[in-house]
Coordinates of C-alpha atoms in Angstrom, one line a residue:
M1 CA 67.3 4.7 18.0
A2 CA 66.7 1.0 17.4
D3 CA 63.6 -0.3 15.5
P4 CA 61.0 -2.0 17.7
P5 CA 60.9 -5.8 17.5
S6 CA 58.9 -7.3 14.7
H7 CA 56.0 -9.7 15.3
F8 CA 56.7 -11.3 11.9
T9 CA 59.5 -13.4 10.7
P10 CA 61.4 -12.0 7.7
E11 CA 59.5 -14.5 5.4
E12 CA 56.1 -13.5 6.9
L13 CA 56.9 -9.8 6.5
E14 CA 57.9 -10.4 2.8
R15 CA 54.6 -12.2 2.2
W16 CA 52.7 -9.4 3.9
R17 CA 54.4 -6.8 1.7
F18 CA 53.8 -8.8 -1.4
G19 CA 50.1 -9.1 -0.5
L20 CA 49.8 -5.3 -0.2
A21 CA 51.6 -4.8 -3.5
Q22 CA 49.1 -7.3 -5.1
A23 CA 46.1 -5.5 -3.5
N24 CA 47.3 -2.2 -5.0
L25 CA 47.5 -3.4 -8.6
N26 CA 45.2 -1.1 -10.6
N27 CA 43.6 -0.1 -7.3
I28 CA 45.1 3.3 -6.4
L29 CA 42.6 6.2 -7.0
C30 CA 44.6 9.3 -8.1
H31 CA 43.2 12.8 -8.2
C32 CA 45.0 15.9 -9.6
R33 CA 44.6 18.9 -7.3
D34 CA 45.4 21.2 -10.2
C35 CA 43.1 20.0 -13.1
D36 CA 40.7 17.8 -11.1
A37 CA 41.4 14.7 -13.3
T38 CA 41.0 11.3 -11.7
W39 CA 42.4 7.9 -12.7
M40 CA 43.3 4.5 -11.4
A41 CA 47.0 3.4 -11.0
S42 CA 49.0 0.6 -9.6
D43 CA 51.7 2.7 -7.9
D44 CA 51.4 5.7 -5.6
E45 CA 55.0 6.9 -6.0
N46 CA 56.2 9.4 -8.6
I47 CA 52.7 9.9 -10.0
A48 CA 52.3 12.8 -12.3
C49 CA 49.1 13.9 -14.0
A50 CA 48.8 14.2 -17.8
C51 CA 48.6 17.9 -17.3
G52 CA 52.2 17.8 -15.8
S53 CA 51.2 18.5 -12.2
R54 CA 52.8 16.5 -9.4
R55 CA 50.1 17.7 -6.9
V56 CA 48.4 14.3 -7.0
E57 CA 46.6 12.7 -4.1
H58 CA 46.2 9.0 -4.0
V59 CA 44.1 6.5 -2.0
A60 CA 44.4 2.7 -2.0
C61 CA 40.9 1.7 -2.7
W62 CA 41.1 -1.7 -1.1
Q63 CA 41.2 0.1 2.3
F64 CA 37.5 0.9 2.0
P65 CA 34.7 -1.7 2.3
D66 CA 32.2 -2.0 -0.6
G67 CA 28.8 -0.7 -0.1

């Protein structure tokens, strides 16, 4: 199955992806489902807790408005 057509040029898409990566810097809330620890990170992939658990949920904080 073919991908749907993009509304962005390749350059625009690259700028959009770069903007998301910048927004995520030190802005991913992580929570360990095993030991209940929470911390901030810059990446939501391959996150492991200090306790060794990989059962970590993550939320990009920039997605939520202040207030």
